[in-house]
PDB file of C-alpha atoms in Angstrom:
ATOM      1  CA  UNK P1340       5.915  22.501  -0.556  1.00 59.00           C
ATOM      2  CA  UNK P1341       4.231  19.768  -2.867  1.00 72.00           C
ATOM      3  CA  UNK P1342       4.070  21.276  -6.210  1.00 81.00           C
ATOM      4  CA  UNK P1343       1.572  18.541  -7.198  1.00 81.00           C
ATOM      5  CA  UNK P1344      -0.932  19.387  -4.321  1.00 83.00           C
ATOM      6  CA  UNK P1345      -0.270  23.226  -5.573  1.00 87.00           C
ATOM      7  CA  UNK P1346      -1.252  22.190  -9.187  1.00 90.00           C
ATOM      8  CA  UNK P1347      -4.184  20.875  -7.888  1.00 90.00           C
ATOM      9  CA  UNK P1348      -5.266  23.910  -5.835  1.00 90.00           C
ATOM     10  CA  UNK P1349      -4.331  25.824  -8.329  1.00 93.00           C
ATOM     11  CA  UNK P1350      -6.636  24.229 -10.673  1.00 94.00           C
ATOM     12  CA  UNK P1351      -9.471  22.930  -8.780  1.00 95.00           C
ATOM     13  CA  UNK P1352      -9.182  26.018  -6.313  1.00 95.00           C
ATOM     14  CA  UNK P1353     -10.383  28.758  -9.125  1.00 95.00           C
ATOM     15  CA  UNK P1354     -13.011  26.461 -10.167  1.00 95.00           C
ATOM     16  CA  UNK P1355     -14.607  25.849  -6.771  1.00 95.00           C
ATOM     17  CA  UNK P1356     -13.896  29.499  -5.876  1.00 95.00           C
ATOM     18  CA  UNK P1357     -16.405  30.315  -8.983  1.00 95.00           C
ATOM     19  CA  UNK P1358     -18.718  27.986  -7.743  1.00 94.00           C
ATOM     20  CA  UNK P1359     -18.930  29.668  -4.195  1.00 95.00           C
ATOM     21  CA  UNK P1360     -19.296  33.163  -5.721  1.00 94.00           C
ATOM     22  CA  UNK P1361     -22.131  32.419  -7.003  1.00 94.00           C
ATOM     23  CA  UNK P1362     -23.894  30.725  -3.748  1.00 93.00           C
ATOM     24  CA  UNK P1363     -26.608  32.559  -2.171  1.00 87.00           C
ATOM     25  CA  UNK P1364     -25.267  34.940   0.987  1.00 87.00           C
ATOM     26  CA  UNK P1365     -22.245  34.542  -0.411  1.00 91.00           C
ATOM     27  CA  UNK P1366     -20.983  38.653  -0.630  1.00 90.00           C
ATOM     28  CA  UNK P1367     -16.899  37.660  -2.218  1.00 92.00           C
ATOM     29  CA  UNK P1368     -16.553  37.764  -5.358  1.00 94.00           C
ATOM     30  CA  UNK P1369     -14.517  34.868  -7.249  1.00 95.00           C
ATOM     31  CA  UNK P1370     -10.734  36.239  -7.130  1.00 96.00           C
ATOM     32  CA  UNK P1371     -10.874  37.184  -3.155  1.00 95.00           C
ATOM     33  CA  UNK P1372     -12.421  33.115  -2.426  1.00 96.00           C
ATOM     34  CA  UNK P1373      -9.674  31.885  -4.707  1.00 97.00           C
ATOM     35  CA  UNK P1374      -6.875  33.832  -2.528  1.00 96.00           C
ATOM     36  CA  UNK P1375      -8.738  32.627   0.512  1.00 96.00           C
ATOM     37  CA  UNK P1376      -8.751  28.975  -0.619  1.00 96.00           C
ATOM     38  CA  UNK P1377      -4.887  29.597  -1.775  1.00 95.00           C
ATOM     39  CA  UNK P1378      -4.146  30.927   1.795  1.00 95.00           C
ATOM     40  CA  UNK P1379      -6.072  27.892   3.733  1.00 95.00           C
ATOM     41  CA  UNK P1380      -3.452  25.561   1.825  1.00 95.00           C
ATOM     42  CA  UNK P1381      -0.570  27.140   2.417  1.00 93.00           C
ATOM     43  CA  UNK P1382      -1.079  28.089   5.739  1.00 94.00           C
ATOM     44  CA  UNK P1383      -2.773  24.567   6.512  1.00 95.00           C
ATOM     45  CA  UNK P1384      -2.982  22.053   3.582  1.00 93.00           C
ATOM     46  CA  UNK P1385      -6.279  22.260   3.215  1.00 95.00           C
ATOM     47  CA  UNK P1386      -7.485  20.994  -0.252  1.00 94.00           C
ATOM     48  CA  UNK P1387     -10.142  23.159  -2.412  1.00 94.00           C
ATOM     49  CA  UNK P1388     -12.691  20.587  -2.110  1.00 94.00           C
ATOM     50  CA  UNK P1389     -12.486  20.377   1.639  1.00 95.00           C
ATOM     51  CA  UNK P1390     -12.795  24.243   1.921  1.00 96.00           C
ATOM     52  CA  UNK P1391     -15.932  24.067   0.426  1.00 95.00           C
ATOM     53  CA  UNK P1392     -17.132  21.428   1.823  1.00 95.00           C
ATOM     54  CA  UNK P1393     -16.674  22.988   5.360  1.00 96.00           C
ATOM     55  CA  UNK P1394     -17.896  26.158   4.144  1.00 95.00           C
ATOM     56  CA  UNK P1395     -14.759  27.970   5.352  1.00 95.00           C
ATOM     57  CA  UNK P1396     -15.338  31.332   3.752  1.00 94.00           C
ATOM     58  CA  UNK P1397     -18.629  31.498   6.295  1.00 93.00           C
ATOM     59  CA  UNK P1398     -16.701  31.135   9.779  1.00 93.00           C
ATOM     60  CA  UNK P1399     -15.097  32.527  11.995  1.00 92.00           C
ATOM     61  CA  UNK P1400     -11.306  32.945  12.368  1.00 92.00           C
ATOM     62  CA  UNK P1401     -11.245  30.366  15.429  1.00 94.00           C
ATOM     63  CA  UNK P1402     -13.794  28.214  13.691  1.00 95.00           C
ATOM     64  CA  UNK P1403     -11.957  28.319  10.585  1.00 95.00           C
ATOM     65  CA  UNK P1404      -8.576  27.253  12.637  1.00 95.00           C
ATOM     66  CA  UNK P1405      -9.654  24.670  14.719  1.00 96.00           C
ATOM     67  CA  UNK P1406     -11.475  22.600  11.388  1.00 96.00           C
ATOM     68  CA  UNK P1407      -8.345  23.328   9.317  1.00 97.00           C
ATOM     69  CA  UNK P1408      -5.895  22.151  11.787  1.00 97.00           C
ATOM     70  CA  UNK P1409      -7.969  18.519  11.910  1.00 96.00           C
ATOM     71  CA  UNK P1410      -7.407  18.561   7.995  1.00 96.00           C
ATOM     72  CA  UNK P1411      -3.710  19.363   8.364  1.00 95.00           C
ATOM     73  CA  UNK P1412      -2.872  16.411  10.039  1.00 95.00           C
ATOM     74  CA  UNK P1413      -5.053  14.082   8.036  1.00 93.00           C
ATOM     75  CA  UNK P1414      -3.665  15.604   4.404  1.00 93.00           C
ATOM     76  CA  UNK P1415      -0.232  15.965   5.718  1.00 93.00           C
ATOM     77  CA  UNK P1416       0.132  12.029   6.606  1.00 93.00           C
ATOM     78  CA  UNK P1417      -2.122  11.379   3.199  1.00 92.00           C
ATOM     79  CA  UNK P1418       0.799  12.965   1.362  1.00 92.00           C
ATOM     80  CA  UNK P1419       3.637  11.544   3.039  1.00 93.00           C
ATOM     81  CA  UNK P1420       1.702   8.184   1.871  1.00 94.00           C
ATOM     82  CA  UNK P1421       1.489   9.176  -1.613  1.00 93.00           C
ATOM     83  CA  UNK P1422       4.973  10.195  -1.719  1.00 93.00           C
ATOM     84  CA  UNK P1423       5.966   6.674  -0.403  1.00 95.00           C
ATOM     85  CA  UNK P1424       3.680   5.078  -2.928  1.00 96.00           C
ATOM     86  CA  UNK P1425       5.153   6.987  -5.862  1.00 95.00           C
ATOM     87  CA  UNK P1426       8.830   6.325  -4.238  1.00 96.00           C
ATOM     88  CA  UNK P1427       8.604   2.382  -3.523  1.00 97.00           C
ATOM     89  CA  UNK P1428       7.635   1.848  -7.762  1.00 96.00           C
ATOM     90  CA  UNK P1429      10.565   4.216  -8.460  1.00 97.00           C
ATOM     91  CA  UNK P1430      12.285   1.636  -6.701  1.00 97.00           C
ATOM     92  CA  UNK P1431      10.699  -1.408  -7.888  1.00 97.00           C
ATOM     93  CA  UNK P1432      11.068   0.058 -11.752  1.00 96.00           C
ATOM     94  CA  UNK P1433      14.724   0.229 -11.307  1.00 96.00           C
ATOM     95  CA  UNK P1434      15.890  -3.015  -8.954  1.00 97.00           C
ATOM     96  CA  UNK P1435      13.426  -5.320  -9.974  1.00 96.00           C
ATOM     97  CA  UNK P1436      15.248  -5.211 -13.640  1.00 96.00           C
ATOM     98  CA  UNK P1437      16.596  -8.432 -15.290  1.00 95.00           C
ATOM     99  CA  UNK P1438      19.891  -6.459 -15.674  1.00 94.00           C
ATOM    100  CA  UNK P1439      20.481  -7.123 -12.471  1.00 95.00           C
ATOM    101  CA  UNK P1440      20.596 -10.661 -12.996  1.00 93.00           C
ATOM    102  CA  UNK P1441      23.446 -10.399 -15.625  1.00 91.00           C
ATOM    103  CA  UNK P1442      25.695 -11.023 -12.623  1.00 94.00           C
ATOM    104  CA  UNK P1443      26.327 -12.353  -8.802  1.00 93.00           C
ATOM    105  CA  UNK P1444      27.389  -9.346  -7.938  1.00 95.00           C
ATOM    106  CA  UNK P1445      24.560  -7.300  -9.483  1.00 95.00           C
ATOM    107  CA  UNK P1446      22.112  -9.514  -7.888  1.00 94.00           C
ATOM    108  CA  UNK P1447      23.923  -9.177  -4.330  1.00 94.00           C
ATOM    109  CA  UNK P1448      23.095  -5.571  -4.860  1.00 96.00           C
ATOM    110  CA  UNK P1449      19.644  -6.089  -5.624  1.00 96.00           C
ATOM    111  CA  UNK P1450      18.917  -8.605  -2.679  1.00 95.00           C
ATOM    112  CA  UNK P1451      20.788  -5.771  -0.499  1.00 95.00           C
ATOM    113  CA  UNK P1452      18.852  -2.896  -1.736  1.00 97.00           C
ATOM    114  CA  UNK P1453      15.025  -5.036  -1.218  1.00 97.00           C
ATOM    115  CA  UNK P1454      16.684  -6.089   2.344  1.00 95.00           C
ATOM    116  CA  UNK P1455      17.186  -2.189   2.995  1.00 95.00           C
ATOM    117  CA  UNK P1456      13.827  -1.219   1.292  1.00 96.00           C
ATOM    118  CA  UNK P1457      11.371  -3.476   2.910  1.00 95.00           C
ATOM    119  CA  UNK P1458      13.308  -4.706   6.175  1.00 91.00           C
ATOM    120  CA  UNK P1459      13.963  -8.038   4.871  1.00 94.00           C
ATOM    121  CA  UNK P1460      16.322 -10.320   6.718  1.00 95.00           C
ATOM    122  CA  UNK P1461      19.509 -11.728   6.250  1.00 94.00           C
ATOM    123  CA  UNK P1462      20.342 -13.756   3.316  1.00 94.00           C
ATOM    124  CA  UNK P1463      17.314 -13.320   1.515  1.00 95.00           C
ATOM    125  CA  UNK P1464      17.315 -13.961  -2.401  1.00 95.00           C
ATOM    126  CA  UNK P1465      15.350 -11.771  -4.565  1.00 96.00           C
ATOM    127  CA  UNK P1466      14.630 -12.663  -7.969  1.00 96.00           C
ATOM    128  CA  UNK P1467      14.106 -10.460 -10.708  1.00 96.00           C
ATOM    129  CA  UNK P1468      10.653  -8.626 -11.474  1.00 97.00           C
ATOM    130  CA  UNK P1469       9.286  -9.053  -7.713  1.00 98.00           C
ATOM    131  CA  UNK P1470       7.095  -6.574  -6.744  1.00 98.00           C
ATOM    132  CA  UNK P1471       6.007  -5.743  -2.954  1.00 98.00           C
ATOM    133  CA  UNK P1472       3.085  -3.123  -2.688  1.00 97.00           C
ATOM    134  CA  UNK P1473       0.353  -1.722  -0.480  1.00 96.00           C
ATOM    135  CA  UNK P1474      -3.005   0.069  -1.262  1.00 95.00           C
ATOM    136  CA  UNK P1475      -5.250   2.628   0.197  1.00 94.00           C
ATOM    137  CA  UNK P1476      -3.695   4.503   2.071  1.00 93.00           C
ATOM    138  CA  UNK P1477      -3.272   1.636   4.956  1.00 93.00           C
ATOM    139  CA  UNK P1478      -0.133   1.151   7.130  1.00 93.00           C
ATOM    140  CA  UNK P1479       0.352  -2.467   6.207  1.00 95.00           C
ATOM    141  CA  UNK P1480       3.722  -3.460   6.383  1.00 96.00           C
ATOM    142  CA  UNK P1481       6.119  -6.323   5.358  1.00 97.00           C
ATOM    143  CA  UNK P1482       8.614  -8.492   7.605  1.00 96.00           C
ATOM    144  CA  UNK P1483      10.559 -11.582   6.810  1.00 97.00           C
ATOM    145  CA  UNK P1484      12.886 -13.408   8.235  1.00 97.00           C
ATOM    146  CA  UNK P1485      16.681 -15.005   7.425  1.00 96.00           C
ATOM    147  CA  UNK P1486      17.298 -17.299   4.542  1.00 96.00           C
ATOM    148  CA  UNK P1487      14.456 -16.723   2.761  1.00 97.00           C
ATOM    149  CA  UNK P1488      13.859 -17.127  -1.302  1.00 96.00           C
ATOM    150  CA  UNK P1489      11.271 -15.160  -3.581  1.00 97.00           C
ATOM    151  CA  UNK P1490      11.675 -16.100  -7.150  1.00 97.00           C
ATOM    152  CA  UNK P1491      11.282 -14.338 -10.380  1.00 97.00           C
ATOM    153  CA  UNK P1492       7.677 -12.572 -11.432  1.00 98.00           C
ATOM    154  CA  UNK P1493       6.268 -12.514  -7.304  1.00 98.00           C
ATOM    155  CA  UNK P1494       3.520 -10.701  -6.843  1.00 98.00           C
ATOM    156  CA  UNK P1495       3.324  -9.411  -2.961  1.00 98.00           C
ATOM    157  CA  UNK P1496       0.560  -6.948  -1.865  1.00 98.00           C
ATOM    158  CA  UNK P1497       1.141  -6.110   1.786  1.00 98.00           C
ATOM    159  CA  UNK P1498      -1.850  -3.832   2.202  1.00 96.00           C
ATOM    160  CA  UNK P1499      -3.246  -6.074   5.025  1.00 96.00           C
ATOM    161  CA  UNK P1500      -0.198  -6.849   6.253  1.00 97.00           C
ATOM    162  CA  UNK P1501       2.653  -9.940   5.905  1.00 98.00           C
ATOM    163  CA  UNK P1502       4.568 -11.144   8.153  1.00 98.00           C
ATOM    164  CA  UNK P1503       7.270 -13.948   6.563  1.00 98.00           C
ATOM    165  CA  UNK P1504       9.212 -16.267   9.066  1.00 97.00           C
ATOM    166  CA  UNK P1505      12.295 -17.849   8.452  1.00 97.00           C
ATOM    167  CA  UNK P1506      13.439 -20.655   5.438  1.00 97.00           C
ATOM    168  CA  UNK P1507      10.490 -19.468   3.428  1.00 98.00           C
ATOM    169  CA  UNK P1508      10.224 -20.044  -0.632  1.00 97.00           C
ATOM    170  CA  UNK P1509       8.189 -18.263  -2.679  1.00 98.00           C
ATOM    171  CA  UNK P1510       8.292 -19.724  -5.889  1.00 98.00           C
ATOM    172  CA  UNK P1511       8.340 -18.341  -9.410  1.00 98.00           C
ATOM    173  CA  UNK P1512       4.998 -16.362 -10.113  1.00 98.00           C
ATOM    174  CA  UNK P1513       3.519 -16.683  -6.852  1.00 98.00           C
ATOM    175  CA  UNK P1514       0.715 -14.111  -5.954  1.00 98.00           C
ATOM    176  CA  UNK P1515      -0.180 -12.807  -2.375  1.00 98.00           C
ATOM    177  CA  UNK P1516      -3.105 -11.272  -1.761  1.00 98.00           C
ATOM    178  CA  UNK P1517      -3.738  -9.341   2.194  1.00 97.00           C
ATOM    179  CA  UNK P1518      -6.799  -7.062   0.695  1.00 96.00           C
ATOM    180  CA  UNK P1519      -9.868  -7.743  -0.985  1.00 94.00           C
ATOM    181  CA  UNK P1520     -13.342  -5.340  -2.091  1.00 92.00           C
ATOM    182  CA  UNK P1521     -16.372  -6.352  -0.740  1.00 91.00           C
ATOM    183  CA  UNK P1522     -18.719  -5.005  -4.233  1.00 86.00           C
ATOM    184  CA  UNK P1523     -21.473  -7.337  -2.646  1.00 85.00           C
ATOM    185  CA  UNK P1524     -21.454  -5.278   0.991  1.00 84.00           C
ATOM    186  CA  UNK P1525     -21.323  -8.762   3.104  1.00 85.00           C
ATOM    187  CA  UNK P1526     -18.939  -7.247   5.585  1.00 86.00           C
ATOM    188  CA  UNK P1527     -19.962  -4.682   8.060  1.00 82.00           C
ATOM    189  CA  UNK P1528     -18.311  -1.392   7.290  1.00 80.00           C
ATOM    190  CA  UNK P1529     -16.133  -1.087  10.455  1.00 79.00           C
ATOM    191  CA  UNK P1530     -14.329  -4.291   8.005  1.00 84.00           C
ATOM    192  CA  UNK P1531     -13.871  -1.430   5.694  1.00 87.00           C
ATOM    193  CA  UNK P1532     -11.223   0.615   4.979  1.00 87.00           C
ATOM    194  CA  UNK P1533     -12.493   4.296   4.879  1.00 82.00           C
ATOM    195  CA  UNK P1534     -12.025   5.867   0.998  1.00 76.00           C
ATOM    196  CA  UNK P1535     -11.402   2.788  -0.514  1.00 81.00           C
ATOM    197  CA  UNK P1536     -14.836   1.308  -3.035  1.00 84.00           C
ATOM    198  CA  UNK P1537     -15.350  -1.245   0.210  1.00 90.00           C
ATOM    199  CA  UNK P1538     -11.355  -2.847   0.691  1.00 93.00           C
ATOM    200  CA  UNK P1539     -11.301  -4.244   3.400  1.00 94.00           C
ATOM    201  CA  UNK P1540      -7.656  -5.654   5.155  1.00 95.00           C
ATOM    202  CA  UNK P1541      -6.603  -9.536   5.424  1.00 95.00           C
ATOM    203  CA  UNK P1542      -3.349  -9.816   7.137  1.00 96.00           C
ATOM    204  CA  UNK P1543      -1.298 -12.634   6.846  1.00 98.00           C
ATOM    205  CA  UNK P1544       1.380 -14.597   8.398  1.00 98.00           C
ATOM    206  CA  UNK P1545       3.620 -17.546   6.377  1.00 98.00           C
ATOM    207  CA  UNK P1546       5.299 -19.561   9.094  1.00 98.00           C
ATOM    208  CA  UNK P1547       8.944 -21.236   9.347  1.00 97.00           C
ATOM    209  CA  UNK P1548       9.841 -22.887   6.266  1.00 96.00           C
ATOM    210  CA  UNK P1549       6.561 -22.829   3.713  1.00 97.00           C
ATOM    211  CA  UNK P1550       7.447 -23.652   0.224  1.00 97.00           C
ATOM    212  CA  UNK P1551       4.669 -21.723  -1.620  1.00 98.00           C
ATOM    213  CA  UNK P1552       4.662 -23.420  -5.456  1.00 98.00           C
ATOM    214  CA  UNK P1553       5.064 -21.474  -8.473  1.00 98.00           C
ATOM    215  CA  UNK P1554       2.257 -19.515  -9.752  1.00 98.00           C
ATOM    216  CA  UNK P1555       0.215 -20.671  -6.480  1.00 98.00           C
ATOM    217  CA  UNK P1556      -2.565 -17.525  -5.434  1.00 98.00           C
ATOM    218  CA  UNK P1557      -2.762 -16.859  -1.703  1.00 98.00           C
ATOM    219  CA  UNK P1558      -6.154 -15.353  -1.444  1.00 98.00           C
ATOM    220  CA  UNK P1559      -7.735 -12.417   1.096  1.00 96.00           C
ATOM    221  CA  UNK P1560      -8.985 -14.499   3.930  1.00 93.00           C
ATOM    222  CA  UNK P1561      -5.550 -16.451   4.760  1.00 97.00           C
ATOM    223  CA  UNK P1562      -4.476 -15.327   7.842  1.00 97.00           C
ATOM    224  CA  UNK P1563      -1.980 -18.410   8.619  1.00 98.00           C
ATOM    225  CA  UNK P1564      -0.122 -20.433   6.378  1.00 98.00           C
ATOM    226  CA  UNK P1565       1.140 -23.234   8.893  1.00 97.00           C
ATOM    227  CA  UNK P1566       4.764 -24.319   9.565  1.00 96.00           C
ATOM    228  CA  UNK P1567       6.749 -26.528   7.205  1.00 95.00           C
ATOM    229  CA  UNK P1568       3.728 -26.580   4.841  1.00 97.00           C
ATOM    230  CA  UNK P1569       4.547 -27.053   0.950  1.00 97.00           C
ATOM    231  CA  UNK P1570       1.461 -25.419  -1.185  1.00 98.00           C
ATOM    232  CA  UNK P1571       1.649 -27.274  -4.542  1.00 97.00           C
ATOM    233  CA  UNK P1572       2.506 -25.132  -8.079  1.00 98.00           C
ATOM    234  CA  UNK P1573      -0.481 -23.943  -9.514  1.00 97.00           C
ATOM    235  CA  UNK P1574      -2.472 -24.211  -6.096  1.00 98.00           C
ATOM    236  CA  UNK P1575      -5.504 -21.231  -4.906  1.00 98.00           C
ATOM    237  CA  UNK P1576      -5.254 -20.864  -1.012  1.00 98.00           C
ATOM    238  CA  UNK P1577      -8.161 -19.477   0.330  1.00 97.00           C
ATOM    239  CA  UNK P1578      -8.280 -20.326   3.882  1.00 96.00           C
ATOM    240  CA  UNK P1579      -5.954 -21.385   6.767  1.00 97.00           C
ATOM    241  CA  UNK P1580      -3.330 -23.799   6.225  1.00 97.00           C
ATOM    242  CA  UNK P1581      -2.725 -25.990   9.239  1.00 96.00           C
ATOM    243  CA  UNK P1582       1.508 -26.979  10.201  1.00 96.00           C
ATOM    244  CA  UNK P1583       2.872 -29.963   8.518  1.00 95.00           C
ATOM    245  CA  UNK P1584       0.301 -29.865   5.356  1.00 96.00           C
ATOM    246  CA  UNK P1585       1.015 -30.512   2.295  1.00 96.00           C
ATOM    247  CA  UNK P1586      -2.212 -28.651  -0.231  1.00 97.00           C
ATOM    248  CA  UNK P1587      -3.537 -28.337  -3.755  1.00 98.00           C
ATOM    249  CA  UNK P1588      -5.633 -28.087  -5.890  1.00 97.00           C
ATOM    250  CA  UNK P1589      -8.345 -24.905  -6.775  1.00 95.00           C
ATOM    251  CA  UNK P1590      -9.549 -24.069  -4.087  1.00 95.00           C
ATOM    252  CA  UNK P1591      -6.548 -25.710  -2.457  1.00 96.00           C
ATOM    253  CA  UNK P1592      -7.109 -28.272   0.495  1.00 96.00           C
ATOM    254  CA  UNK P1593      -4.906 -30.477   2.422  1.00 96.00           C
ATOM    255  CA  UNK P1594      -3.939 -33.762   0.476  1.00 95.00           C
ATOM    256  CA  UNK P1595      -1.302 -34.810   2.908  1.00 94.00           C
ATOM    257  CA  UNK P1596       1.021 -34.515   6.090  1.00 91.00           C
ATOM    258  CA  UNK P1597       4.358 -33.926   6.658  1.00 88.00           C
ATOM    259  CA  UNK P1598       4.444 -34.131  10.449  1.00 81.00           C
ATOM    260  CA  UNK P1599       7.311 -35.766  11.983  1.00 71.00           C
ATOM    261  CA  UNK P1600       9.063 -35.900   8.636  1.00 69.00           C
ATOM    262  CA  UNK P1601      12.332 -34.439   9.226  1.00 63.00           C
ATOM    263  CA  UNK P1602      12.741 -31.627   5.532  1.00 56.00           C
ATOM    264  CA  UNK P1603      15.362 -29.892   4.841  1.00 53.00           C
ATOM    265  CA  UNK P1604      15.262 -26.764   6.055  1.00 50.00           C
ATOM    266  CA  UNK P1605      16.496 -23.320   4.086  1.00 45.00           C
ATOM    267  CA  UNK P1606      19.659 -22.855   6.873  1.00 45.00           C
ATOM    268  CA  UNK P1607      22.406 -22.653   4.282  1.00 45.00           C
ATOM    269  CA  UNK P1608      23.210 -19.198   1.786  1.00 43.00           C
ATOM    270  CA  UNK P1609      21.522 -18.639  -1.699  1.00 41.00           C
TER     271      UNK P1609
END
């Protein structure tokens, strides 16, 4: 049972229930909708607001059942979200602590527990105060590969999506953006996620061996940030970044090249 979802019926249920009494043809009086809009949840997890909506207490038993069952599924996997949410900053607010930097073998633990979290690979170092989200209900998820290196105070939204190749540094500060809103409504709203003030997804994938500057912004709209590349401190990316390049500036752009230049690459343990 979620006792938060049962709060909300609760609450919201006895208020819409008075509103429904009093529509026209409507023959129940407040208490009896109120039961009947407790029962729906229960039975099918059907929220107060979507009972009305529908206009449940006007159908039919089969008519009743087939609509609820479609809400079911969509509020059940809208929970499970939500409880995910609520559960990944319960994590963050305990391992992304400085205390865990008071020792090697604190921060082992830490860089295990994000590895275990977020499906990190091996030999990853995690610095303090880095936080890895998503938004909006999507399914955006995170992957990175071995021998990677996110510093103190990173800022990682995976709403859109990240995927994080091997030998990659992510400096102190950085920020990574994979959503943006569209408040002007340039993009077409199949761009848009549903429920969401016009967010739209911008998925993003850091090649082998990027070395991402501190406090550098990777803006919505990056889809590729090319192998080997080094993105100078303080840089704004807001477009592709082709292998080899070295870029900075606001808005970053390529200022050199690093192809056939042989750079050390992240192979050895934190």
């Amino acid at each position: 049972m979620n006792f938060r979802r049962l709060r909300q019926v609760v609450k919201y249920g006895w208020k819409d229930a008075g509103e429904i009494s009093n529509f026209e043809n409507v023959d129940k009086n407040k208490l009896s909708i109120f039961l009947d809009i407790f029962l729906c949840f229960c039975k099918y997890n059907v929220w107060s607001n979507q009972y009305k909506k529908e206009k449940l207490y006007s159908l039919q038993r089969e008519q009743r059942k087939e609509i609820c069952l479609k809400y079911q599924e969509k509020n059940t996997k809208r929970d499970q979200w939500v409880r995910e949410f609520f559960d990944n900053y319960r994590f963050l607010n305990k391992w992304s602590s400085f205390k865990y930097e008071k020792s090697a073998d604190r921060q082992a633990k830490r860089h295990i527990a994000y590895q275990s979290q977020y499906g990190l690979g091996d030999n990853c170092f995690i610095g303090y105060d880095v936080i890895l989200h998503k938004h909006h209900f999507s399914d955006g998820i995170i992957s990175m590969g071995t021998n990677c290196q996110i510093s103190e105070h990173v800022n990682i939204d995976y709403t859109g999506g990240i995927k994080v190749g091997n030998g990659v540094g992510i400096l102190e500060g950085v920020k990574i953006l994979t959503h943006g809103h569209d408040y002007l409504g340039i993009k077409q709203e199949k761009d848009i996620l549903p429920n969401s003030k016009r967010a739209f997804l911008s998925p993003l994938e850091i090649a082998d061996n990027v070395t991402i500057g501190a406090h550098a912004i990777i803006m919505p709209g990056v889809h590729y940030i090319g192998k080997g590349s080094i993105i100078s401190a303080g840089s704004v990316v807001s477009k592709r970044i082709p292998d080899n390049s070295i870029v900075a500036g606001n808005p970053a752009k390529v200022i050199g090249s690093l192809e056939g230049v042989n750079l050390y690459s992240r192979s050895k343990n934190y």
